[in-house]
Amino acid sequence: MMKRIIQLIKENKSFLITAHLNLEGDALGSEIAIFLLLKKLRKKATIFNHDKTPSAYAFLPQVNKIKNNLGEKENFDVALVLDCSDSFRTGKVKDYLGRAKTIINIDHHISNTYFGDINWVEPKASSTAEMVYQLCKKLNILDRNIALALYTGIFTDSGNFTYANTTAKVHKIISELMKYNIYPHKVYEKVHSFCKLSDLKFIGRILNNLKVDASGKIVWSLIKKWPKKEYDLTEIIFSILRFLKEAEVFILFKKIAKNKTRVNFRSRSKVDVNRIAKFFGGGGHKRASGTTVEDEIYNVEKKVISFVKRYTNG
Amino acid sequence: MMKRIIQLIKENKSFLITAHLNLEGDALGSEIAIFLLLKKLRKKATIFNHDKTPSAYAFLPQVNKIKNNLGEKENFDVALVLDCSDSFRTGKVKDYLGRAKTIINIDHHISNTYFGDINWVEPKASSTAEMVYQLCKKLNILDRNIALALYTGIFTDSGNFTYANTTAKVHKIISELMKYNIYPHKVYEKVHSFCKLSDLKFIGRILNNLKVDASGKIVWSLIKKWPKKEYDLTEIIFSILRFLKEAEVFILFKKIAKNKTRVNFRSRSKVDVNRIAKFFGGGGHKRASGTTVEDEIYNVEKKVISFVKRYTNG
């Protein structure tokens, strides 16, 4: 598979690089690493994303080259779609994909729909950045900037090396990347230290209003005014909830408009929250999923909690 | 240095293993790894600690063998003091140290006082467990239980691989240890998921009451009722404060008795909080320190904040 991809890279001239909506470390790190790799091979490469780059990732190299708009007539030989389970998840970039002669789909999501002409999907990889590392290794192209992008991708998608996808291989790769003068505490600060004092106070109120079911296994909070920001506090809140003993399912109910409630689910290990979100019209992963329900927040809370109780006890 | 230690291990029969007060992952992981190593060499080994083992570490192998009391007449050929900058920090174990023929001091704290007969001190090591790994490697003794103990030691002392002490070497060692079927998410859950719902609500109130100076660089909270528990919430609170942008110094003021205030300091990078704590009769590390002041909490807050302001601006 990698051989075919390398062949296509060598044979073609212009490349469109994109990833999924709601950009995070793995999507951006993988895009930038591939971009730098193509540049080293003297190819024409463009990163084009539906969403703007979150400010937490402004430290990544070449980030100012990322485009959020393209001329309607632009065309590419190859479209490289990274960390993206479905072509619809590229947002407005989708219109450009079909015009490329070849779509290469590189991803580690088990839910990948194999939408590409070439589909390199490795659900056992910690991250798409781990796969891109293999590609760089094969092509013998690696420098400080590529290493920083790949480190950031693997670091964020493995929950700072604490998720189940963190293997011996991941640590081996990271030890290789760190030889290029990567400072882990600095990457940590960049990626995670973006809160204002008012954000922590807001999180404080959420924690203080946490609810739990009788078994102690379902923990949730209801937020009647979810702030619209350029960054999202959801992951931070879930990372704090991880400190709780015995809880299995974590849920946030957010009022995002009148009669519109966003519900985010996280599972510690056993419960498949993808199936719970699906029941309410959403989806995601086994351990992280979400849905948006067109109803008033207290109604949604009642229905969802009742369903989750039955689901986890059944 | 390691050669001499290996020689002493081979020449002697009975070993006392201990570490510092307020046991954490590196102290316990290093003790248990050395204990298992000595057992493999058919030596008589005893782990004896001043403090009880925190329940978060009950998952470590052989943890039920750790003693908190010894007969007054017990003697040992060699005392191995691990992760301990000063022999006084072994608490009541100190009385037994002097009776050993040889004291071996293995530590990575820059503040180590070289109290042993043999002093193997490596301030550049991420953890004492990293040093013990080198010893195991040299002796070619490693198994699943030793790997789990060492993984836990390195993992906790490097802040889940996010502190500045996390080097390429650390990740290389971890990739070696993980080959012994270590599950990182399970270790994470054991070490970090010990909170009750009431703890998170308490932390929520602390976050909601955070104070900050005009520059935004000094952030603190004042807790008038600090709960006495078998576990400590301090690290969790500081890990949450790390999400704040621009803050440099984090301080917690805890009323621990009438006219007795505990002050904990953390620094993001530049400020040396060891010197601040020293000014108030305490001490610690450059980035983590503490002191106990015999005064009413609001007086202590006033004096400390005023000093920190002058210190950080000077």
PDB file of C-alpha atoms in Angstrom, chain A residues 30-183:
ATOM      1  CA  SER A  30      -0.281  14.909   9.585  1.00  0.00           C
ATOM      2  CA  GLU A  31      -1.137  17.548   6.990  1.00  0.00           C
ATOM      3  CA  ILE A  32       1.932  19.644   7.763  1.00  0.00           C
ATOM      4  CA  ALA A  33       4.294  16.659   7.812  1.00  0.00           C
ATOM      5  CA  ILE A  34       3.040  15.502   4.385  1.00  0.00           C
ATOM      6  CA  PHE A  35       3.211  19.088   3.082  1.00  0.00           C
ATOM      7  CA  LEU A  36       6.863  19.393   4.151  1.00  0.00           C
ATOM      8  CA  LEU A  37       7.652  15.969   2.747  1.00  0.00           C
ATOM      9  CA  LEU A  38       6.164  16.910  -0.644  1.00  0.00           C
ATOM     10  CA  LYS A  39       8.046  20.210  -0.618  1.00  0.00           C
ATOM     11  CA  LYS A  40      11.304  18.315  -0.072  1.00  0.00           C
ATOM     12  CA  LEU A  41      10.419  16.264  -3.137  1.00  0.00           C
ATOM     13  CA  ARG A  42       9.877  19.568  -5.033  1.00  0.00           C
ATOM     14  CA  LYS A  43       6.172  18.969  -5.535  1.00  0.00           C
ATOM     15  CA  LYS A  44       3.431  21.579  -5.672  1.00  0.00           C
ATOM     16  CA  ALA A  45       1.449  21.112  -2.450  1.00  0.00           C
ATOM     17  CA  THR A  46      -1.509  22.976  -0.972  1.00  0.00           C
ATOM     18  CA  ILE A  47      -3.138  22.424   2.398  1.00  0.00           C
ATOM     19  CA  PHE A  48      -6.796  23.412   2.149  1.00  0.00           C
ATOM     20  CA  ASN A  49      -9.118  22.977   5.132  1.00  0.00           C
ATOM     21  CA  HIS A  50     -12.772  23.783   5.675  1.00  0.00           C
ATOM     22  CA  ASP A  51     -12.115  25.117   9.181  1.00  0.00           C
ATOM     23  CA  LYS A  52      -9.647  27.686  10.400  1.00  0.00           C
ATOM     24  CA  THR A  53      -6.652  26.479  12.367  1.00  0.00           C
ATOM     25  CA  PRO A  54      -7.305  26.700  16.134  1.00  0.00           C
ATOM     26  CA  SER A  55      -4.916  29.162  17.772  1.00  0.00           C
ATOM     27  CA  ALA A  56      -3.512  26.416  20.029  1.00  0.00           C
ATOM     28  CA  TYR A  57      -1.800  25.010  16.925  1.00  0.00           C
ATOM     29  CA  ALA A  58      -0.397  28.305  15.653  1.00  0.00           C
ATOM     30  CA  PHE A  59       3.060  27.122  16.793  1.00  0.00           C
ATOM     31  CA  LEU A  60       3.211  24.381  14.147  1.00  0.00           C
ATOM     32  CA  PRO A  61       5.584  25.026  11.242  1.00  0.00           C
ATOM     33  CA  GLN A  62       4.120  26.302   7.952  1.00  0.00           C
ATOM     34  CA  VAL A  63       0.768  26.837   9.604  1.00  0.00           C
ATOM     35  CA  ASN A  64       0.389  30.214   7.882  1.00  0.00           C
ATOM     36  CA  LYS A  65       0.472  28.427   4.519  1.00  0.00           C
ATOM     37  CA  ILE A  66      -2.782  26.596   5.260  1.00  0.00           C
ATOM     38  CA  LYS A  67      -5.656  27.864   3.093  1.00  0.00           C
ATOM     39  CA  ASN A  68      -9.352  28.099   3.911  1.00  0.00           C
ATOM     40  CA  ASN A  69     -10.349  29.207   0.421  1.00  0.00           C
ATOM     41  CA  LEU A  70      -9.345  28.214  -3.090  1.00  0.00           C
ATOM     42  CA  GLY A  71     -10.196  29.516  -6.537  1.00  0.00           C
ATOM     43  CA  GLU A  72     -13.070  27.545  -8.016  1.00  0.00           C
ATOM     44  CA  LYS A  73     -11.070  26.383 -10.971  1.00  0.00           C
ATOM     45  CA  GLU A  74      -8.064  25.039  -9.105  1.00  0.00           C
ATOM     46  CA  ASN A  75      -7.212  21.446  -9.834  1.00  0.00           C
ATOM     47  CA  PHE A  76      -4.758  18.909  -8.495  1.00  0.00           C
ATOM     48  CA  ASP A  77      -3.273  15.639  -9.669  1.00  0.00           C
ATOM     49  CA  VAL A  78      -3.680  13.953  -6.296  1.00  0.00           C
ATOM     50  CA  ALA A  79      -5.862  14.689  -3.276  1.00  0.00           C
ATOM     51  CA  LEU A  80      -4.435  13.402   0.011  1.00  0.00           C
ATOM     52  CA  VAL A  81      -7.215  13.128   2.576  1.00  0.00           C
ATOM     53  CA  LEU A  82      -5.813  12.587   6.066  1.00  0.00           C
ATOM     54  CA  ASP A  83      -7.328  11.423   9.349  1.00  0.00           C
ATOM     55  CA  CYS A  84     -10.786  11.561   7.798  1.00  0.00           C
ATOM     56  CA  SER A  85     -13.254   8.673   7.975  1.00  0.00           C
ATOM     57  CA  ASP A  86     -15.569   9.984   5.240  1.00  0.00           C
ATOM     58  CA  SER A  87     -15.080  12.423   2.373  1.00  0.00           C
ATOM     59  CA  PHE A  88     -18.111  14.423   3.586  1.00  0.00           C
ATOM     60  CA  ARG A  89     -16.123  15.242   6.712  1.00  0.00           C
ATOM     61  CA  THR A  90     -13.788  17.437   4.626  1.00  0.00           C
ATOM     62  CA  GLY A  91     -16.620  20.028   4.417  1.00  0.00           C
ATOM     63  CA  LYS A  92     -16.374  22.414   1.484  1.00  0.00           C
ATOM     64  CA  VAL A  93     -13.111  20.774   0.365  1.00  0.00           C
ATOM     65  CA  LYS A  94     -15.189  17.827  -0.899  1.00  0.00           C
ATOM     66  CA  ASP A  95     -16.036  19.709  -4.117  1.00  0.00           C
ATOM     67  CA  TYR A  96     -12.353  19.746  -5.036  1.00  0.00           C
ATOM     68  CA  LEU A  97     -11.650  16.107  -4.246  1.00  0.00           C
ATOM     69  CA  GLY A  98     -13.569  14.631  -7.173  1.00  0.00           C
ATOM     70  CA  ARG A  99     -11.606  16.772  -9.595  1.00  0.00           C
ATOM     71  CA  ALA A 100      -8.287  15.235  -8.560  1.00  0.00           C
ATOM     72  CA  LYS A 101      -7.155  12.362 -10.740  1.00  0.00           C
ATOM     73  CA  THR A 102      -6.540  10.246  -7.664  1.00  0.00           C
ATOM     74  CA  ILE A 103      -7.804  10.404  -4.079  1.00  0.00           C
ATOM     75  CA  ILE A 104      -5.490   8.907  -1.462  1.00  0.00           C
ATOM     76  CA  ASN A 105      -7.205   8.226   1.848  1.00  0.00           C
ATOM     77  CA  ILE A 106      -4.816   7.817   4.811  1.00  0.00           C
ATOM     78  CA  ASP A 107      -6.553   7.223   8.115  1.00  0.00           C
ATOM     79  CA  HIS A 108      -6.648   5.240  11.361  1.00  0.00           C
ATOM     80  CA  HIS A 109     -10.396   5.399  12.126  1.00  0.00           C
ATOM     81  CA  ILE A 110     -12.118   2.031  12.209  1.00  0.00           C
ATOM     82  CA  SER A 111     -15.237   3.735  10.825  1.00  0.00           C
ATOM     83  CA  ASN A 112     -13.426   4.736   7.596  1.00  0.00           C
ATOM     84  CA  THR A 113     -15.683   4.349   4.540  1.00  0.00           C
ATOM     85  CA  TYR A 114     -12.886   3.625   2.043  1.00  0.00           C
ATOM     86  CA  PHE A 115     -13.911   6.566  -0.118  1.00  0.00           C
ATOM     87  CA  GLY A 116     -10.547   6.941  -1.880  1.00  0.00           C
ATOM     88  CA  ASP A 117      -8.979   5.433  -4.978  1.00  0.00           C
ATOM     89  CA  ILE A 118      -6.232   4.296  -2.666  1.00  0.00           C
ATOM     90  CA  ASN A 119      -7.271   3.546   0.912  1.00  0.00           C
ATOM     91  CA  TRP A 120      -4.532   3.130   3.494  1.00  0.00           C
ATOM     92  CA  VAL A 121      -6.483   2.549   6.694  1.00  0.00           C
ATOM     93  CA  GLU A 122      -4.818   1.198   9.821  1.00  0.00           C
ATOM     94  CA  PRO A 123      -7.224   1.135  12.746  1.00  0.00           C
ATOM     95  CA  LYS A 124      -4.470  -0.147  15.026  1.00  0.00           C
ATOM     96  CA  ALA A 125      -2.300   2.926  14.488  1.00  0.00           C
ATOM     97  CA  SER A 126      -2.416   5.405  17.370  1.00  0.00           C
ATOM     98  CA  SER A 127      -2.874   8.266  14.941  1.00  0.00           C
ATOM     99  CA  THR A 128      -2.637   9.232  11.305  1.00  0.00           C
ATOM    100  CA  ALA A 129       0.651  10.939  12.216  1.00  0.00           C
ATOM    101  CA  GLU A 130       2.049   7.512  13.180  1.00  0.00           C
ATOM    102  CA  MET A 131       1.235   6.319   9.637  1.00  0.00           C
ATOM    103  CA  VAL A 132       2.725   9.428   8.056  1.00  0.00           C
ATOM    104  CA  TYR A 133       5.871   8.773  10.114  1.00  0.00           C
ATOM    105  CA  GLN A 134       6.148   5.362   8.409  1.00  0.00           C
ATOM    106  CA  LEU A 135       5.873   7.099   5.043  1.00  0.00           C
ATOM    107  CA  CYS A 136       8.590   9.623   5.960  1.00  0.00           C
ATOM    108  CA  LYS A 137      10.771   6.784   7.223  1.00  0.00           C
ATOM    109  CA  LYS A 138      10.306   4.845   3.981  1.00  0.00           C
ATOM    110  CA  LEU A 139      11.210   7.925   1.940  1.00  0.00           C
ATOM    111  CA  ASN A 140      14.034   8.758   4.345  1.00  0.00           C
ATOM    112  CA  ILE A 141      12.740  12.323   4.779  1.00  0.00           C
ATOM    113  CA  LEU A 142      12.698  13.710   8.290  1.00  0.00           C
ATOM    114  CA  ASP A 143      13.738  17.025   9.789  1.00  0.00           C
ATOM    115  CA  ARG A 144      12.982  19.123  12.845  1.00  0.00           C
ATOM    116  CA  ASN A 145       9.768  20.612  11.468  1.00  0.00           C
ATOM    117  CA  ILE A 146       8.380  17.294  10.261  1.00  0.00           C
ATOM    118  CA  ALA A 147       9.307  15.729  13.610  1.00  0.00           C
ATOM    119  CA  LEU A 148       7.513  18.504  15.530  1.00  0.00           C
ATOM    120  CA  ALA A 149       4.366  18.092  13.399  1.00  0.00           C
ATOM    121  CA  LEU A 150       4.362  14.305  13.811  1.00  0.00           C
ATOM    122  CA  TYR A 151       5.146  14.485  17.538  1.00  0.00           C
ATOM    123  CA  THR A 152       2.176  16.831  18.001  1.00  0.00           C
ATOM    124  CA  GLY A 153      -0.126  14.523  16.041  1.00  0.00           C
ATOM    125  CA  ILE A 154       0.790  11.399  17.985  1.00  0.00           C
ATOM    126  CA  PHE A 155       0.920  13.234  21.321  1.00  0.00           C
ATOM    127  CA  THR A 156      -2.587  14.669  20.994  1.00  0.00           C
ATOM    128  CA  ASP A 157      -4.291  11.579  19.554  1.00  0.00           C
ATOM    129  CA  SER A 158      -2.861   9.317  22.256  1.00  0.00           C
ATOM    130  CA  GLY A 159      -4.043  11.629  25.067  1.00  0.00           C
ATOM    131  CA  ASN A 160      -0.430  12.475  25.973  1.00  0.00           C
ATOM    132  CA  PHE A 161       0.472   8.772  25.727  1.00  0.00           C
ATOM    133  CA  THR A 162      -2.210   7.677  28.198  1.00  0.00           C
ATOM    134  CA  TYR A 163      -4.839   6.110  25.917  1.00  0.00           C
ATOM    135  CA  ALA A 164      -5.087   2.429  25.052  1.00  0.00           C
ATOM    136  CA  ASN A 165      -3.720   3.151  21.547  1.00  0.00           C
ATOM    137  CA  THR A 166      -0.298   4.010  23.038  1.00  0.00           C
ATOM    138  CA  THR A 167       1.910   1.063  22.151  1.00  0.00           C
ATOM    139  CA  ALA A 168       5.593   0.210  22.549  1.00  0.00           C
ATOM    140  CA  LYS A 169       5.895   1.190  18.879  1.00  0.00           C
ATOM    141  CA  VAL A 170       4.477   4.657  19.607  1.00  0.00           C
ATOM    142  CA  HIS A 171       7.119   5.294  22.272  1.00  0.00           C
ATOM    143  CA  LYS A 172       9.840   4.001  19.939  1.00  0.00           C
ATOM    144  CA  ILE A 173       8.730   6.460  17.232  1.00  0.00           C
ATOM    145  CA  ILE A 174       8.515   9.321  19.727  1.00  0.00           C
ATOM    146  CA  SER A 175      12.055   8.596  20.939  1.00  0.00           C
ATOM    147  CA  GLU A 176      13.193   8.879  17.299  1.00  0.00           C
ATOM    148  CA  LEU A 177      11.284  12.146  16.761  1.00  0.00           C
ATOM    149  CA  MET A 178      12.575  13.698  19.974  1.00  0.00           C
ATOM    150  CA  LYS A 179      16.124  13.462  18.698  1.00  0.00           C
ATOM    151  CA  TYR A 180      15.198  16.451  16.523  1.00  0.00           C
ATOM    152  CA  ASN A 181      15.113  18.749  19.571  1.00  0.00           C
ATOM    153  CA  ILE A 182      11.460  18.460  20.479  1.00  0.00           C
ATOM    154  CA  TYR A 183      10.635  19.936  23.905  1.00  0.00           C
TER     155      TYR A 183
END
